[in-house]
PDB file of C-alpha atoms in Angstrom:
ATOM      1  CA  UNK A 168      93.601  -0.825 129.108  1.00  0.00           C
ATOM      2  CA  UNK A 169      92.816   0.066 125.489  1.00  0.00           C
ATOM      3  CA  UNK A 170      94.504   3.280 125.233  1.00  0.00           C
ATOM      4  CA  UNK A 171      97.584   3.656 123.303  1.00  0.00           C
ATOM      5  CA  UNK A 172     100.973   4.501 125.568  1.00  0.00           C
ATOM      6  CA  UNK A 173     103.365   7.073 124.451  1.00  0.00           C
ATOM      7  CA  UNK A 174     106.187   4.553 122.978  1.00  0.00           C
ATOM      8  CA  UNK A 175     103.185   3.471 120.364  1.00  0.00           C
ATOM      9  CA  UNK A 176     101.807   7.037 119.286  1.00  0.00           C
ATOM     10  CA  UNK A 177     102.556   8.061 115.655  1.00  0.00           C
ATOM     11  CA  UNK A 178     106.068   8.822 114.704  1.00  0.00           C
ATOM     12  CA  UNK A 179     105.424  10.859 111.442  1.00  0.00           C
ATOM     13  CA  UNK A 180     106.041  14.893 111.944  1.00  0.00           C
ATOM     14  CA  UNK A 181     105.667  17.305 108.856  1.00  0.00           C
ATOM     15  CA  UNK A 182     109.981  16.616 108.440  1.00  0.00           C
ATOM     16  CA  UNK A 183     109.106  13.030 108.267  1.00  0.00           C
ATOM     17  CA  UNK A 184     110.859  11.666 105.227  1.00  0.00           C
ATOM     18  CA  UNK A 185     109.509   8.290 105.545  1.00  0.00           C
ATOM     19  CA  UNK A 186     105.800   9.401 105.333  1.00  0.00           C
ATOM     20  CA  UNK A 187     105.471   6.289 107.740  1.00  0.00           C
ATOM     21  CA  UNK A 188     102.805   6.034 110.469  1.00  0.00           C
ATOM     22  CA  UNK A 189     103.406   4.161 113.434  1.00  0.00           C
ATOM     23  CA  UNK A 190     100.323   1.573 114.764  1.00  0.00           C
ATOM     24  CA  UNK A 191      98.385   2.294 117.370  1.00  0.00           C
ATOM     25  CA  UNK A 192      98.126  -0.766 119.693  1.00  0.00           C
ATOM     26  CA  UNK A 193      95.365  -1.825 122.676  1.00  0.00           C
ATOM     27  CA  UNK A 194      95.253  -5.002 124.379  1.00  0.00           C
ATOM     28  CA  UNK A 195      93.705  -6.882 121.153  1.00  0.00           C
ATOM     29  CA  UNK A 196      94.193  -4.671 118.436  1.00  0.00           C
ATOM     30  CA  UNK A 197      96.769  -3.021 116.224  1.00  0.00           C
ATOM     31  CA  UNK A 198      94.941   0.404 114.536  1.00  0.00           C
ATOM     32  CA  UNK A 199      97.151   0.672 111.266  1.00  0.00           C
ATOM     33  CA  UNK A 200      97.122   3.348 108.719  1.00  0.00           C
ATOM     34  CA  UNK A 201      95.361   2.106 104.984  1.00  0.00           C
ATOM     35  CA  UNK A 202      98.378   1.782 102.301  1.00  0.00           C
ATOM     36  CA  UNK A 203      97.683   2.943  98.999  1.00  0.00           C
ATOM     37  CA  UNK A 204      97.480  -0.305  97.694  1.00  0.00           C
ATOM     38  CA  UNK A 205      95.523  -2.084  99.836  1.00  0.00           C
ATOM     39  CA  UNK A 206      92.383   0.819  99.355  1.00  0.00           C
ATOM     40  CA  UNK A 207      93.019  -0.211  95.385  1.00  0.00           C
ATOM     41  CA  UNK A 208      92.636  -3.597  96.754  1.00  0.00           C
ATOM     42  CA  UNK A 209      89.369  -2.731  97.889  1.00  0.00           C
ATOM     43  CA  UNK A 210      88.495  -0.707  94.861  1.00  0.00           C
ATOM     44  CA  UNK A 211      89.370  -3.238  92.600  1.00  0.00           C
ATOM     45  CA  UNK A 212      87.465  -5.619  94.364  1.00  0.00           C
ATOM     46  CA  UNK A 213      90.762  -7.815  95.199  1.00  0.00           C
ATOM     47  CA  UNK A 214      90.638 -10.185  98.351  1.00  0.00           C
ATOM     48  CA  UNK A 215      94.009 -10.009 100.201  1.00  0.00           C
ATOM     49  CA  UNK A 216      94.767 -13.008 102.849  1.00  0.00           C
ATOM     50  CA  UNK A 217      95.765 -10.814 105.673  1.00  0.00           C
ATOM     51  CA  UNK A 218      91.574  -9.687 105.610  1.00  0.00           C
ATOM     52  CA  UNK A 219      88.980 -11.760 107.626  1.00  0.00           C
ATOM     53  CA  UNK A 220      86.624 -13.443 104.984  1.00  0.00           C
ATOM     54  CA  UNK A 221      83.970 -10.755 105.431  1.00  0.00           C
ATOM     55  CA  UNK A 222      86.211  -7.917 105.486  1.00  0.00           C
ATOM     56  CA  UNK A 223      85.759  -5.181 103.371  1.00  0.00           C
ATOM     57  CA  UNK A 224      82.593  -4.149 104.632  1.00  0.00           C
ATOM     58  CA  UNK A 225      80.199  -1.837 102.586  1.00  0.00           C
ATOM     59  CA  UNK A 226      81.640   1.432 104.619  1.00  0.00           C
ATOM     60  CA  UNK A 227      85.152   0.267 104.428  1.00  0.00           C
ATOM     61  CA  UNK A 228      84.208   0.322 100.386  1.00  0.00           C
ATOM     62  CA  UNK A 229      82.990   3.727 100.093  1.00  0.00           C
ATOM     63  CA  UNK A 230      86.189   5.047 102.661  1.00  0.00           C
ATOM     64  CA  UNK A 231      88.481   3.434 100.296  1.00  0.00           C
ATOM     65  CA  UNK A 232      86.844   5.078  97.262  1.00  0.00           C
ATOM     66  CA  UNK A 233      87.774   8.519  99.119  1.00  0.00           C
ATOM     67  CA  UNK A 234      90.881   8.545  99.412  1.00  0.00           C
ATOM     68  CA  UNK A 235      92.144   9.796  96.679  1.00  0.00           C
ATOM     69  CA  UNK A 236      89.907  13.228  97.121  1.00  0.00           C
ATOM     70  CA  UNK A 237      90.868  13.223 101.164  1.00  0.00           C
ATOM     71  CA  UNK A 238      94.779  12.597 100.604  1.00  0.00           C
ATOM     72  CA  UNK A 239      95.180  13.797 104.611  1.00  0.00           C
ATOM     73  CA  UNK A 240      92.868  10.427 105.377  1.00  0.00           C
ATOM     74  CA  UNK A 241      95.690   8.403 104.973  1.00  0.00           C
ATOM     75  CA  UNK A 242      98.340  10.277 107.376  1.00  0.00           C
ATOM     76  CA  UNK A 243      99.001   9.916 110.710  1.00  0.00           C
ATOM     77  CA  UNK A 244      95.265  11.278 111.592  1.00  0.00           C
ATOM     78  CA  UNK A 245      93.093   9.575 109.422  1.00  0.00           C
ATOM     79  CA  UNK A 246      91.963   6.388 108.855  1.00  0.00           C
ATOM     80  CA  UNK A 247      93.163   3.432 109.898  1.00  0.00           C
ATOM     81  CA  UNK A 248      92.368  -0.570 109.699  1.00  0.00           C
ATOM     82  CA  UNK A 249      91.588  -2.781 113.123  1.00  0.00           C
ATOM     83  CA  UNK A 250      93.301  -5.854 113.167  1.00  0.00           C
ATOM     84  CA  UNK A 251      92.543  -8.504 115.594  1.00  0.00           C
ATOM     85  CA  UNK A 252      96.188  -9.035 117.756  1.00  0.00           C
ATOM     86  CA  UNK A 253      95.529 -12.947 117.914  1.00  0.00           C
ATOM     87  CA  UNK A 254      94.713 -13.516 114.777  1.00  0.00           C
ATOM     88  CA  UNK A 255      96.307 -10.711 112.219  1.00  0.00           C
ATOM     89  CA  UNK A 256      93.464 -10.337 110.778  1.00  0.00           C
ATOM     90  CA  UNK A 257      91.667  -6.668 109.235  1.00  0.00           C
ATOM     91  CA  UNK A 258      88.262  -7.076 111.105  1.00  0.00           C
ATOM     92  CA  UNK A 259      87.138  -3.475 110.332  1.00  0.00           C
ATOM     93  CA  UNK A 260      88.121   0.249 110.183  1.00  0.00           C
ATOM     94  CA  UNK A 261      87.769   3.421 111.889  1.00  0.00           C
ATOM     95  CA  UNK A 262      89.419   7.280 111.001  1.00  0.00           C
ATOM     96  CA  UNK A 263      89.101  10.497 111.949  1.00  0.00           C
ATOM     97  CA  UNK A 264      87.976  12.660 109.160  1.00  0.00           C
ATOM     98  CA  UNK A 265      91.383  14.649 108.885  1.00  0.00           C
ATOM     99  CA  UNK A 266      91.591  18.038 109.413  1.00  0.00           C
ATOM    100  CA  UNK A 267      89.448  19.387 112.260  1.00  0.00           C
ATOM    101  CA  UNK A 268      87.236  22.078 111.357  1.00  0.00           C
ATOM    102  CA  UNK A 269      87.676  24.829 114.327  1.00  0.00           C
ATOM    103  CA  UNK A 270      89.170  22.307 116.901  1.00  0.00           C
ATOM    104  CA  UNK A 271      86.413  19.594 116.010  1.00  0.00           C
ATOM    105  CA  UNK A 272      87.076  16.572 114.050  1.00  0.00           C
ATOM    106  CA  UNK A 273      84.933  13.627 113.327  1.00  0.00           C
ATOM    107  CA  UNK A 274      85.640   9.982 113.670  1.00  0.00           C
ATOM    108  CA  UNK A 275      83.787   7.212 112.116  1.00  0.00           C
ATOM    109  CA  UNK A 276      83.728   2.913 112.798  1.00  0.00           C
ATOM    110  CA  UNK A 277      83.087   0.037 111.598  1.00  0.00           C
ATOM    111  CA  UNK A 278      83.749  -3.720 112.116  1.00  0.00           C
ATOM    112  CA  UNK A 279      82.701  -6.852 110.379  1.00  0.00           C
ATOM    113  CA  UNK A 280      79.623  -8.623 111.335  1.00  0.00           C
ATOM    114  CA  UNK A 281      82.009 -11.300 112.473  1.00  0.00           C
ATOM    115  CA  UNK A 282      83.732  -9.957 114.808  1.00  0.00           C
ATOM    116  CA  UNK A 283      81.019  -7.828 116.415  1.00  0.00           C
ATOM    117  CA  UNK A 284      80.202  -8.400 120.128  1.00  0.00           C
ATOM    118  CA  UNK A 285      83.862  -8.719 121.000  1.00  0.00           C
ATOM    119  CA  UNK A 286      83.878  -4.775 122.222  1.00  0.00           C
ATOM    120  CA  UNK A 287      86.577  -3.893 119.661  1.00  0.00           C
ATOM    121  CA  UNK A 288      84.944  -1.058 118.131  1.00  0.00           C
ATOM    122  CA  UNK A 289      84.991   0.587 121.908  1.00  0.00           C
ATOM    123  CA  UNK A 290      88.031  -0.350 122.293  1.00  0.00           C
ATOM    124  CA  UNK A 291      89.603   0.729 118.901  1.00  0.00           C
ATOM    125  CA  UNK A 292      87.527   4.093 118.994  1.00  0.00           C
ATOM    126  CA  UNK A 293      88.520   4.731 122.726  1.00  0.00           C
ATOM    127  CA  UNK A 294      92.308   4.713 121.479  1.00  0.00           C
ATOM    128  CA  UNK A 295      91.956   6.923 118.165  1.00  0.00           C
ATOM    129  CA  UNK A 296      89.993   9.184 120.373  1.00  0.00           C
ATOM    130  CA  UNK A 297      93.019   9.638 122.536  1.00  0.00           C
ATOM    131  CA  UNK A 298      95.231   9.624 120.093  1.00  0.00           C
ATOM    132  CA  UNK A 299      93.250  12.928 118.495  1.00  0.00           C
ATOM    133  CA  UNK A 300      93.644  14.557 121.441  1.00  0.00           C
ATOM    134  CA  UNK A 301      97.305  15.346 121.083  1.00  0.00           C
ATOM    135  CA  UNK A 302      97.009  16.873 117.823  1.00  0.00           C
ATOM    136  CA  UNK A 303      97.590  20.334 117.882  1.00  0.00           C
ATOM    137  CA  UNK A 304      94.207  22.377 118.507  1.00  0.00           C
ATOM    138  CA  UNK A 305      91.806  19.429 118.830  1.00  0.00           C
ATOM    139  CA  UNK A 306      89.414  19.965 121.416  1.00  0.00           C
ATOM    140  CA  UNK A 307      86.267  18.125 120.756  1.00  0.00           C
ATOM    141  CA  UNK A 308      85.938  14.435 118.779  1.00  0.00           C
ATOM    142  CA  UNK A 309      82.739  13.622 117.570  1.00  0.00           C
ATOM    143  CA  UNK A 310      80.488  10.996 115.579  1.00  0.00           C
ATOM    144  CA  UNK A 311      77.008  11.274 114.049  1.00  0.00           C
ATOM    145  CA  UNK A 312      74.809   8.298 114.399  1.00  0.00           C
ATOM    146  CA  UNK A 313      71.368   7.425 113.539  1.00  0.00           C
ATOM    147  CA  UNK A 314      68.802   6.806 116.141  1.00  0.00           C
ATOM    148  CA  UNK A 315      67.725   3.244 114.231  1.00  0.00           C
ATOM    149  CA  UNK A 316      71.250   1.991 114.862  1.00  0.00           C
ATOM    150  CA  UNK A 317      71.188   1.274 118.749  1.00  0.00           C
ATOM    151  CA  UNK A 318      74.472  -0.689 118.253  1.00  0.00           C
ATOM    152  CA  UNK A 319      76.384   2.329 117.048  1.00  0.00           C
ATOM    153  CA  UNK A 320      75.012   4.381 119.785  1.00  0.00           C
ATOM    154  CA  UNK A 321      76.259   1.758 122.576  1.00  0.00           C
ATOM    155  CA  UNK A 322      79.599   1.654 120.886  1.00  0.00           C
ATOM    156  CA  UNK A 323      79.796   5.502 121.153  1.00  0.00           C
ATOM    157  CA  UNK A 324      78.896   5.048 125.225  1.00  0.00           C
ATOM    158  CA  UNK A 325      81.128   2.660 125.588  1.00  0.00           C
ATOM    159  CA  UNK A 326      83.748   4.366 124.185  1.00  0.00           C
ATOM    160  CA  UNK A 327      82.684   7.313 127.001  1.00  0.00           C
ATOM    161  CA  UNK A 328      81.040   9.705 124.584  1.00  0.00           C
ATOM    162  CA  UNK A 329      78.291  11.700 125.623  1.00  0.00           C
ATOM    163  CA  UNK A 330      75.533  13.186 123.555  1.00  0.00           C
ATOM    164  CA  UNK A 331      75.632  16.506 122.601  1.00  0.00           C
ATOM    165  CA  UNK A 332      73.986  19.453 120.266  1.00  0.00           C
ATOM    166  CA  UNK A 333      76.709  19.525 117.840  1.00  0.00           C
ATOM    167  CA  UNK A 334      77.334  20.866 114.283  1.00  0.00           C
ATOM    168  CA  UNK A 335      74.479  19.514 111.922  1.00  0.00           C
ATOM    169  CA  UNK A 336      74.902  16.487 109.902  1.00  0.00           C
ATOM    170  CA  UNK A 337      72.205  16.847 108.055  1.00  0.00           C
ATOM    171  CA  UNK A 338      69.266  14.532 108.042  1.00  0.00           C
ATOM    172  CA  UNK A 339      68.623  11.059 108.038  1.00  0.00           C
ATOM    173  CA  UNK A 340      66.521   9.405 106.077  1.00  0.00           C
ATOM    174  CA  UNK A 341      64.478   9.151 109.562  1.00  0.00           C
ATOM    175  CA  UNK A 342      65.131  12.841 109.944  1.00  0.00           C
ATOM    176  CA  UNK A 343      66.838  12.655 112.552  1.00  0.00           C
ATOM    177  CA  UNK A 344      70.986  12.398 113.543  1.00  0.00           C
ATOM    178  CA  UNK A 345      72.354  11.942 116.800  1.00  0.00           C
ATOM    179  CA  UNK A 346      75.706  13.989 117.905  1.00  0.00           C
ATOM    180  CA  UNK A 347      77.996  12.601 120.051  1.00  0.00           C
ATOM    181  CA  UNK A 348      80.874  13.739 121.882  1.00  0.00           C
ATOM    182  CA  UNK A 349      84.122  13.074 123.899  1.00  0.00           C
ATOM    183  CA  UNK A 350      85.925  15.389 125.866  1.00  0.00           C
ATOM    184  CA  UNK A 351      89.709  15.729 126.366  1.00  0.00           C
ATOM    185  CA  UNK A 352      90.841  14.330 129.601  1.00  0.00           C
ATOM    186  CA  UNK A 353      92.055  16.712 132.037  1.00  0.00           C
ATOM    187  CA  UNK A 354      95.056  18.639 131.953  1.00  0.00           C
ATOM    188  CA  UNK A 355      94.744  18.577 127.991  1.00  0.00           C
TER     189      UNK A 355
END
């Protein structure tokens, strides 16, 4: 199953001294919050050795470049890195773009070309999507995706989201942006 259990969830409340954020784990993956210095890491262009060779990928760099203006990104409900269980390795990163706006909040993925076709981003997307659902007035998580990225779009399915008229995006450079949504599960 690659939800995250109750004994695994986020520890960090507002009276949190430590500011820490527990991991979310799956079956193959450990979603961990981005420290400050490892998004300087990326920044700077630095290559740590916990980081799979093709790790950071070009969205991980422009995620770690906002952080400073989106200081709520790296709490409990923002982003976080995937890290492959076996190996220890970052392999990608995924967040939810922290705070909701009415109930909604958006979530956003990505793993190295290395590591795709393993079904982690499903997996690690299916588990932050869960994990949203028990904050406080969160009732809809959604992603954007562009119609030329079939990949994405599978992920998103995968991950059981369904498409949906949502709150515009904008346009692509096709003209056209996808919404799609996943629904709390019942008794939420």
């Amino acid at each position: 199953m690659s939800s995250f259990t109750s004994e695994n969830a986020p520890a960090n409340t507002p009276g949190d001294p430590s500011g820490a954020v527990a991991d979310l784990t799956t079956d193959r993956l450990i979603l961990r919050a981005w420290t400050p210095a490892e998004a300087d890491a990326v920044r700077r262009g630095v290559r740590l050795d916990h980081w799979a060779g093709d790790f950071p990928a070009e969205g991980d760099q422009v995620i770690a470049g906002l952080f400073d203006a989106n200081p709520a990104w790296l709490g409990a409900h923002g982003h976080r890195q995937i890290i492959e269980r076996d190996s220890g390795l970052v392999v990608g990163s995924l967040g939810l773009f922290w705070p909701p706006a009415d109930g909604l909040v958006e979530i956003g993925y990505g793993i190295v070309e290395s590591r795709r076709g393993r079904g982690y981003a499903p997996e690690a997307v299916r588990a932050l999507t869960a994990f949203a659902f028990t904050a406080p007035g969160v009732h809809t998580v959604h992603a954007h995706v562009e119609p030329s990225n079939p990949p994405s779009i599978r992920v998103l399915e995968k991950a059981g989201y369904q498409q949906w008229e949502g709150p515009s995006q904008g346009s692509a450079e096709d003209g056209e942006v996808l919404s799609y949504r996943a629904v709390p599960p019942a008794g939420s």
